[in-house]
Coordinates of C-alpha atoms and ligand atoms in Angstrom, one line a residue:
M1 CA 2.2 -16.9 40.8
K2 CA -1.8 -15.6 41.7
I3 CA -3.3 -13.4 42.6
M4 CA -6.9 -11.9 42.6
E5 CA -7.4 -8.3 42.4
I6 CA -10.7 -7.1 43.8
E7 CA -12.5 -3.4 43.8
G8 CA -15.6 -3.6 46.3
N9 CA -18.5 -2.1 47.0
R10 CA -20.7 -2.4 44.3
E11 CA -24.1 -4.0 44.0
L12 CA -24.2 -7.2 43.1
S13 CA -27.8 -8.0 41.1
G14 CA -28.1 -10.7 38.2
T15 CA -28.3 -14.8 38.5
I16 CA -25.8 -16.5 39.8
R17 CA -25.6 -20.5 38.6
I18 CA -24.3 -23.3 40.7
S19 CA -21.9 -26.1 40.2
G20 CA -21.8 -29.6 40.5
A21 CA -19.9 -30.7 44.5
K22 CA -16.5 -31.0 44.5
N23 CA -16.6 -32.8 47.2
A24 CA -19.5 -34.9 45.7
T25 CA -17.4 -35.4 42.2
V26 CA -13.7 -35.8 44.4
A27 CA -15.6 -39.4 45.8
L28 CA -16.9 -40.1 42.7
I29 CA -14.4 -40.4 39.9
P30 CA -12.4 -42.9 43.0
A31 CA -15.9 -44.5 42.7
A32 CA -16.0 -44.9 39.1
I33 CA -12.2 -47.4 38.4
L34 CA -15.1 -49.8 40.2
T35 CA -16.5 -51.0 37.7
D36 CA -14.6 -52.1 34.5
E37 CA -17.3 -50.4 31.9
E38 CA -17.9 -46.8 31.4
A39 CA -19.2 -44.2 33.7
T40 CA -20.4 -41.3 32.3
I41 CA -20.8 -38.4 35.5
C42 CA -22.4 -34.4 34.4
N43 CA -22.7 -31.7 36.7
V44 CA -18.8 -31.7 37.6
P45 CA -17.4 -28.9 37.7
E46 CA -13.7 -27.5 36.6
I47 CA -11.8 -26.8 39.4
T48 CA -8.4 -27.8 39.6
D49 CA -9.5 -30.9 42.2
T50 CA -11.1 -32.2 39.5
D51 CA -8.2 -31.6 37.5
A52 CA -6.3 -33.3 40.6
L53 CA -8.0 -36.5 40.8
C54 CA -7.8 -37.2 36.5
A55 CA -4.7 -36.7 36.4
I56 CA -4.0 -39.4 39.4
L57 CA -7.2 -42.5 36.8
N58 CA -4.4 -41.1 33.8
E59 CA -1.5 -42.7 35.8
L60 CA -3.4 -45.3 36.2
N61 CA -3.5 -46.0 33.5
V62 CA -7.6 -44.9 32.4
D63 CA -9.2 -43.3 30.0
V64 CA -11.1 -40.4 30.8
K65 CA -12.1 -38.0 28.3
R66 CA -13.5 -34.2 29.6
A67 CA -16.3 -32.7 27.4
S68 CA -18.4 -29.6 28.6
E69 CA -19.0 -30.1 32.7
S70 CA -19.2 -34.1 31.1
I71 CA -17.0 -36.6 32.5
I72 CA -16.7 -40.1 31.2
I73 CA -14.4 -42.6 32.7
N74 CA -13.6 -46.4 31.4
P75 CA -11.1 -47.7 32.8
K76 CA -11.1 -51.3 31.0
S77 CA -7.8 -50.6 29.9
M78 CA -6.2 -49.8 34.2
K79 CA -2.5 -50.7 35.8
N80 CA -3.2 -50.7 39.8
I81 CA -0.3 -48.7 40.1
E82 CA 1.7 -46.8 43.6
I83 CA 0.0 -43.6 43.7
A84 CA 3.0 -40.9 44.1
E85 CA 3.1 -38.3 46.5
K86 CA 3.4 -35.7 44.3
F87 CA -0.3 -36.6 42.7
S88 CA -1.5 -37.3 46.5
K89 CA -1.0 -34.4 47.9
K90 CA -2.3 -32.3 45.2
L91 CA -5.8 -32.4 46.7
R92 CA -7.9 -34.7 51.1
A93 CA -9.8 -35.8 48.9
S94 CA -6.5 -38.3 46.4
Y95 CA -7.5 -40.7 50.5
Y96 CA -11.0 -42.3 47.9
F97 CA -8.2 -44.3 45.5
M98 CA -7.1 -45.7 48.9
G99 CA -11.0 -48.0 49.6
A100 CA -11.6 -48.1 45.5
L101 CA -8.2 -49.9 45.0
L102 CA -9.4 -51.7 47.4
G103 CA -12.8 -52.9 47.2
K104 CA -11.4 -53.4 42.9
Y105 CA -7.7 -55.0 43.3
K106 CA -7.9 -56.3 47.3
K107 CA -4.7 -53.8 47.1
A108 CA -4.8 -49.9 47.2
V109 CA -0.7 -48.4 47.4
M110 CA -0.3 -44.4 48.1
Y111 CA 1.0 -41.6 50.0
F112 CA -0.9 -40.0 52.8
P113 CA -2.8 -37.1 51.7
G114 CA -3.2 -33.2 51.1
G115 CA -5.6 -30.7 51.7
C116 CA -6.1 -28.0 52.8
S117 CA -3.9 -27.8 56.7
I118 CA -6.7 -27.4 58.7
G119 CA -6.5 -29.0 61.2
A120 CA -4.5 -32.6 61.6
R121 CA -6.8 -34.0 59.4
P122 CA -5.9 -38.2 60.4
I123 CA -6.7 -40.9 58.6
D124 CA -7.3 -43.3 61.7
L125 CA -11.3 -44.9 60.7
H126 CA -11.0 -45.1 57.8
L127 CA -8.0 -47.2 58.1
K128 CA -9.3 -49.2 61.2
G129 CA -12.4 -49.3 58.5
F130 CA -10.7 -51.1 56.2
E131 CA -9.1 -53.2 58.8
A132 CA -12.7 -54.2 60.0
L133 CA -13.3 -55.3 56.2
G134 CA -10.8 -57.5 56.9
A135 CA -7.0 -55.7 55.4
T136 CA -3.8 -55.3 56.5
V137 CA -2.3 -51.7 57.3
K138 CA 1.5 -50.5 56.3
N139 CA 2.5 -47.4 56.6
E140 CA 5.9 -46.9 55.2
K141 CA 7.1 -43.2 55.7
N142 CA 3.9 -41.5 54.8
K143 CA 3.6 -44.2 52.1
Y144 CA 0.6 -46.6 52.5
I145 CA -0.3 -49.7 51.7
V146 CA -3.3 -51.6 52.3
E147 CA -4.3 -54.8 51.1
A148 CA -6.7 -57.8 51.8
K149 CA -6.6 -61.7 50.8
E150 CA -10.8 -61.0 50.6
L151 CA -12.0 -58.1 51.7
H152 CA -15.7 -60.0 53.9
G153 CA -18.5 -57.8 55.3
A154 CA -18.3 -56.2 58.7
N155 CA -20.2 -53.7 61.4
I156 CA -17.9 -50.4 62.2
Y157 CA -18.5 -47.9 63.5
L158 CA -17.7 -44.9 63.7
D159 CA -16.0 -43.1 66.7
I160 CA -16.5 -39.5 64.4
A161 CA -18.9 -39.6 61.5
S162 CA -16.8 -38.2 59.6
V163 CA -17.8 -38.0 56.0
G164 CA -14.3 -39.4 54.0
A165 CA -14.4 -42.9 56.4
T166 CA -17.7 -42.6 55.5
I167 CA -17.5 -43.3 52.2
N168 CA -14.4 -44.4 52.4
I169 CA -15.5 -47.6 53.5
M170 CA -18.2 -48.0 51.2
L171 CA -15.7 -48.1 49.0
A172 CA -14.5 -50.7 50.0
A173 CA -17.4 -52.3 50.9
V174 CA -19.1 -52.8 48.1
K175 CA -18.0 -55.7 46.7
A176 CA -17.0 -57.2 49.8
K177 CA -18.7 -60.3 50.3
G178 CA -21.3 -60.1 52.5
T179 CA -22.7 -57.5 54.7
T180 CA -20.8 -54.4 55.6
V181 CA -23.2 -51.6 58.9
I182 CA -21.2 -48.6 59.4
D183 CA -23.3 -46.7 62.1
N184 CA -22.3 -43.4 63.4
A185 CA -22.5 -42.6 59.2
A186 CA -21.6 -39.4 58.8
K187 CA -25.1 -38.1 56.2
E188 CA -23.4 -35.2 54.6
P189 CA -25.9 -35.3 51.2
E190 CA -22.5 -35.9 49.4
I191 CA -23.2 -39.3 50.2
V192 CA -26.6 -40.1 49.3
N193 CA -25.2 -38.4 46.3
V194 CA -22.1 -41.6 46.2
A195 CA -24.2 -44.3 46.9
T196 CA -26.6 -43.5 44.9
F197 CA -23.8 -43.5 42.2
L198 CA -23.1 -47.4 43.7
N199 CA -26.1 -48.0 43.5
N200 CA -26.5 -46.7 40.0
M201 CA -23.5 -49.1 38.8
G202 CA -25.5 -52.5 40.0
A203 CA -24.0 -52.4 45.0
R204 CA -26.6 -52.7 47.2
I205 CA -25.8 -50.0 49.8
S206 CA -29.1 -48.9 51.5
G207 CA -28.9 -46.1 54.5
A208 CA -27.3 -43.1 53.1
G209 CA -28.1 -39.8 53.8
T210 CA -29.2 -42.5 57.8
S211 CA -26.5 -42.5 60.2
T212 CA -26.8 -46.6 59.4
I213 CA -26.2 -48.0 56.4
K214 CA -26.0 -51.4 55.0
I215 CA -24.2 -52.9 52.1
E216 CA -24.7 -56.4 50.8
G217 CA -21.0 -56.9 48.5
V218 CA -22.2 -57.3 45.2
E219 CA -19.4 -59.4 43.2
T220 CA -19.7 -56.9 39.9
L221 CA -20.5 -53.5 38.9
H222 CA -21.8 -52.3 35.3
K223 CA -21.9 -49.1 33.7
C224 CA -23.9 -46.3 34.2
F225 CA -25.1 -42.4 33.4
H226 CA -24.6 -40.2 36.3
E227 CA -25.4 -36.4 38.1
V228 CA -23.2 -34.6 40.5
I229 CA -25.4 -33.1 42.5
P230 CA -25.9 -28.6 43.2
D231 CA -22.3 -27.3 45.5
R232 CA -25.1 -26.4 48.3
I233 CA -20.8 -25.4 50.0
E234 CA -20.2 -23.2 46.5
A235 CA -24.1 -22.3 46.9
G236 CA -24.1 -21.0 50.7
T237 CA -20.8 -19.4 49.9
Y238 CA -22.8 -17.1 47.4
I239 CA -25.2 -17.1 49.1
I240 CA -23.9 -14.8 52.1
I241 CA -22.2 -12.4 49.6
G242 CA -25.6 -12.1 48.1
A243 CA -26.8 -10.5 52.6
L244 CA -22.9 -8.4 52.2
C245 CA -23.8 -7.5 48.6
G246 CA -26.4 -8.8 46.8
K247 CA -29.8 -6.0 45.0
N248 CA -32.3 -8.7 44.6
L249 CA -29.2 -11.5 43.8
K250 CA -30.6 -15.0 42.5
V251 CA -28.0 -18.1 43.2
D252 CA -29.6 -21.1 41.1
N253 CA -29.8 -24.0 40.2
I254 CA -29.5 -25.0 44.8
I255 CA -31.3 -27.7 47.1
P256 CA -32.5 -24.9 48.5
E257 CA -32.8 -28.6 52.0
H258 CA -29.1 -28.7 52.1
V259 CA -28.4 -25.4 53.1
D260 CA -31.2 -24.9 56.1
S261 CA -28.6 -23.8 58.1
L262 CA -27.8 -21.3 56.2
L263 CA -30.5 -19.9 55.2
S264 CA -32.2 -20.4 59.2
K265 CA -29.5 -18.1 60.5
L266 CA -29.6 -15.8 57.8
E267 CA -33.8 -15.1 58.8
E268 CA -32.3 -14.8 62.5
I269 CA -29.7 -11.8 61.8
G270 CA -32.6 -9.9 59.5
T271 CA -31.7 -11.0 55.7
E272 CA -34.7 -10.4 52.8
L273 CA -34.7 -14.2 51.1
E274 CA -37.0 -15.6 48.7
V275 CA -36.0 -19.8 48.8
G276 CA -38.6 -21.1 46.1
T277 CA -37.7 -25.6 44.9
D278 CA -33.9 -24.4 43.5
Y279 CA -32.9 -21.1 43.9
V280 CA -32.8 -18.7 46.6
I281 CA -33.2 -14.6 46.0
I282 CA -31.5 -12.4 48.2
S283 CA -30.8 -9.3 48.6
K284 CA -28.9 -6.7 51.8
S285 CA -30.2 -5.3 54.5
D286 CA -29.7 -2.5 56.2
T287 CA -29.3 -3.5 59.1
Y288 CA -28.6 -6.9 60.7
K289 CA -28.6 -8.5 64.6
S290 CA -26.2 -10.5 65.8
T291 CA -26.2 -14.3 66.7
T292 CA -24.0 -17.1 67.6
I293 CA -22.6 -20.2 65.6
K294 CA -21.8 -23.5 66.0
T295 CA -20.2 -26.0 63.6
L296 CA -21.7 -29.9 63.5
V297 CA -21.9 -32.1 61.0
Y298 CA -24.9 -32.4 58.6
P299 CA -27.7 -31.0 59.0
G300 CA -25.9 -28.6 61.7
F301 CA -24.0 -25.5 60.1
P302 CA -21.8 -26.6 58.4
T303 CA -17.9 -25.8 58.7
D304 CA -17.2 -25.2 55.3
L305 CA -19.3 -21.2 55.3
Q306 CA -18.2 -20.4 59.3
Q307 CA -15.8 -19.0 57.0
P308 CA -17.8 -17.2 54.6
F309 CA -20.3 -16.3 57.0
T310 CA -18.0 -15.1 60.0
V311 CA -17.4 -11.9 56.7
L312 CA -21.7 -11.3 57.2
L313 CA -20.7 -11.2 60.9
T314 CA -18.8 -8.5 60.8
Q315 CA -21.8 -6.6 59.7
C316 CA -24.6 -7.1 62.0
N317 CA -24.3 -5.3 65.0
G318 CA -23.6 -6.6 68.4
K319 CA -21.5 -9.1 70.1
S320 CA -21.6 -12.0 67.7
K321 CA -20.0 -15.7 68.4
V322 CA -18.4 -18.3 65.7
T323 CA -17.4 -21.9 67.9
E324 CA -15.6 -24.5 65.4
T325 CA -16.1 -28.3 66.3
I326 CA -14.7 -29.9 63.9
W327 CA -11.1 -28.4 62.3
E328 CA -8.6 -26.9 64.7
N329 CA -7.5 -24.9 63.4
R330 CA -9.7 -23.1 60.8
F331 CA -9.5 -19.5 62.0
M332 CA -6.1 -18.5 59.7
H333 CA -8.5 -15.7 57.9
I334 CA -9.2 -14.2 61.2
P335 CA -6.5 -11.4 61.3
Y336 CA -7.1 -11.1 58.1
L337 CA -10.5 -10.0 58.4
N338 CA -9.1 -7.8 61.1
D339 CA -6.3 -6.3 59.1
L340 CA -8.8 -5.9 56.7
G341 CA -10.9 -3.7 60.0
A342 CA -13.0 -5.3 61.5
D343 CA -13.1 -6.8 64.8
I344 CA -12.8 -10.7 66.1
T345 CA -10.8 -11.8 68.2
V346 CA -10.2 -15.7 68.6
K347 CA -10.0 -18.1 72.3
N348 CA -9.6 -21.8 72.2
Q349 CA -12.2 -22.8 69.3
T350 CA -14.6 -20.0 69.5
A351 CA -14.6 -16.3 67.3
T352 CA -15.7 -12.9 69.4
I353 CA -16.8 -10.0 66.4
I354 CA -18.0 -7.2 67.6
G355 CA -19.6 -5.1 64.9
P356 CA -20.9 -3.5 63.2
T357 CA -17.1 -2.4 61.8
K358 CA -16.2 -1.1 58.1
L359 CA -14.2 -3.2 55.8
T360 CA -11.3 -1.3 53.5
G361 CA -9.5 -3.1 50.4
T362 CA -5.8 -4.3 51.3
S363 CA -3.5 -7.4 50.6
V364 CA -5.4 -10.6 52.5
V365 CA -4.0 -13.9 52.4
A366 CA -6.2 -17.0 50.6
T367 CA -4.7 -19.6 53.5
D368 CA -7.1 -22.1 52.9
L369 CA -9.5 -22.8 50.7
R370 CA -12.7 -21.5 52.6
A371 CA -10.7 -19.3 54.1
G372 CA -10.1 -17.6 50.8
A373 CA -14.4 -18.0 49.6
A374 CA -14.0 -15.8 53.0
M375 CA -11.2 -13.9 51.8
V376 CA -13.1 -12.4 48.4
A377 CA -16.2 -12.6 50.2
A378 CA -15.0 -9.5 52.2
G379 CA -13.5 -7.9 49.4
L380 CA -16.3 -7.9 48.0
L381 CA -18.1 -5.4 50.7
A382 CA -14.3 -3.8 51.2
E383 CA -14.1 0.3 50.3
G384 CA -11.4 -0.1 47.5
T385 CA -9.4 -2.4 46.2
T386 CA -8.5 -6.5 47.7
T387 CA -6.1 -8.3 46.9
I388 CA -6.2 -12.2 47.5
T389 CA -2.7 -14.4 46.9
N390 CA -2.7 -17.7 47.3
V391 CA -5.7 -18.2 44.5
E392 CA -4.9 -21.0 44.0
H393 CA -6.4 -22.1 46.8
I394 CA -10.6 -21.0 45.9
L395 CA -10.1 -22.7 42.6
R396 CA -9.5 -25.8 43.4
G397 CA -12.9 -26.0 45.0
Y398 CA -14.9 -22.6 43.4
E399 CA -16.0 -23.3 38.8
Q400 CA -15.1 -19.6 36.9
I401 CA -15.5 -17.9 40.1
V402 CA -14.3 -14.8 38.0
E403 CA -16.7 -15.2 35.3
K404 CA -19.3 -15.5 38.5
L405 CA -19.4 -12.3 40.2
T406 CA -18.2 -10.0 37.4
S407 CA -21.4 -11.8 35.3
V408 CA -23.7 -9.4 38.5
G409 CA -21.2 -6.8 38.6
A410 CA -18.8 -7.1 40.6
K411 CA -15.5 -5.9 39.5
I412 CA -13.0 -9.0 40.8
K413 CA -10.3 -9.5 38.5
I414 CA -6.4 -12.8 38.3
R415 CA -3.4 -12.0 37.1
E416 CA -0.6 -13.1 36.8
I417 CA 3.1 -12.2 38.5
Ligands
UD1_501 C1 -15.2 -33.8 54.9 C2 -15.0 -32.2 53.1 C3 -14.9 -31.1 53.9 C4 -15.7 -30.5 55.4 C5 -14.8 -31.8 55.9 C6 -16.8 -32.0 57.1 C7 -15.0 -34.1 51.1 C8 -14.2 -33.6 49.7 N1 -14.1 -33.0 52.6 O1 -13.8 -33.3 55.1 O2 -14.4 -30.1 52.9 O3 -14.3 -29.6 55.7 O4 -15.9 -33.5 55.6 O5 -17.6 -31.4 56.9 O6 -16.0 -34.3 51.2 N2 -11.3 -37.2 61.6 C9 -10.7 -38.6 62.3 N3 -10.2 -39.4 62.2 C10 -10.1 -39.7 60.7 C11 -11.6 -38.6 59.7 C12 -11.5 -37.2 60.4 O7 -10.4 -38.4 63.7 O8 -9.6 -41.1 60.3 C13 -12.4 -36.3 62.1 C14 -11.1 -35.4 61.5 O9 -9.8 -34.4 61.9 C15 -12.0 -33.9 61.7 C16 -13.6 -34.2 62.0 O10 -13.1 -36.6 61.7 O11 -12.1 -33.2 62.9 C17 -14.5 -34.8 60.4 O12 -13.4 -35.1 59.0 P1 -14.2 -35.7 57.8 O13 -16.0 -35.9 57.8 O14 -13.4 -37.2 57.8 O15 -14.3 -34.0 56.7 P2 -13.1 -35.2 56.1 O16 -13.9 -35.7 54.8 O17 -11.6 -34.9 55.2

């Protein structure tokens, strides 16, 4: 088991370079099998979610070559075999193989995906989308068999603007006969990145990034080269850490527009920020005002930054509120923040934070990926040593977190126990 130890209360300055987006990468890797030719993807983060998807590609006999932040995927000799539970349970996004295999072979067999326990996380909208395209779905003891004689275009309205369902339907529809329209589609930047990748391979997708996406089916897809966009959640996490402990901390290689909702909130509470074309420079302020946030689909405040942002709210004067509207179980970090000295109560889907409170290091748990990021942010601020267990969750989504933070002055290490 790995544990992380942080000696907090140190000023952080220097530059942190943001890696490629996890949530784009985890869709781009399965999407690459839709062609029979080679796809080169660069700016791929070295995180364990990437490793887990490459392990699935290996199982499917896909040739994968990885070299410093690039990945070359060649599915020429690929076999469409069942994806075993030991692979699918490693991450939620393994479900993108359902859409990709269905799109390519008209058949996908895999187990229910895993991932962070932040809510019920059903996949009904994905499955309804596949059915609308002409597939049948059988579910036998957690195993899904999705197949079609032929996939045809359809008009699909998503009851919820789900990121996963939008991408999965795109993957299944890209080679279907005729035109598919997804209404109430999710608008997250990662969806645009995946649509661009597919279009680079010869797909005909328009409207990605808006709530109506049109996919005109094509027969074949060809080789391509593609770059993953910067990770807006990783960027947001380090920007929040900058507001907690930074002295001119530069968070570099970002698309500031992708973190607009966070930057607005930071300005509202009184953070000192310089926003450049592809960076943000941030310093800790002496006093912060309290605020309220409500998580929403993009471009609203991202649920994935709610947990790290709550740490910052412990340093704001007065009463702040966080309302989580996307996931029903995303306050598991709160008891640990209280153990560190925060004053937070949770009622229904709202956390009330009274601040400012002094945080002091203790033992805490990374209950899920972004709760883990919150623990890191809290540990960097807290006086004394914070020990975080279940670090595996953090390593699923943050490339070289120890190295990046050490390079700006943090005292942080991971050790095996
Ligand atoms: C993606 C992100 C995750 C982020 C989330 C919301 C990836 C790999 N993960 O997750 O980091 O927190 O978007 O921004 O990109 N829902 C259904 N039925 C479905 C699908 C979703 O009811 O078939 C519900 C979910 O339970 C949730 C909401 O819709 O309440 C949003 O989920 P969704 O956008 O699908 O999230 P993910 O794609 O799983």
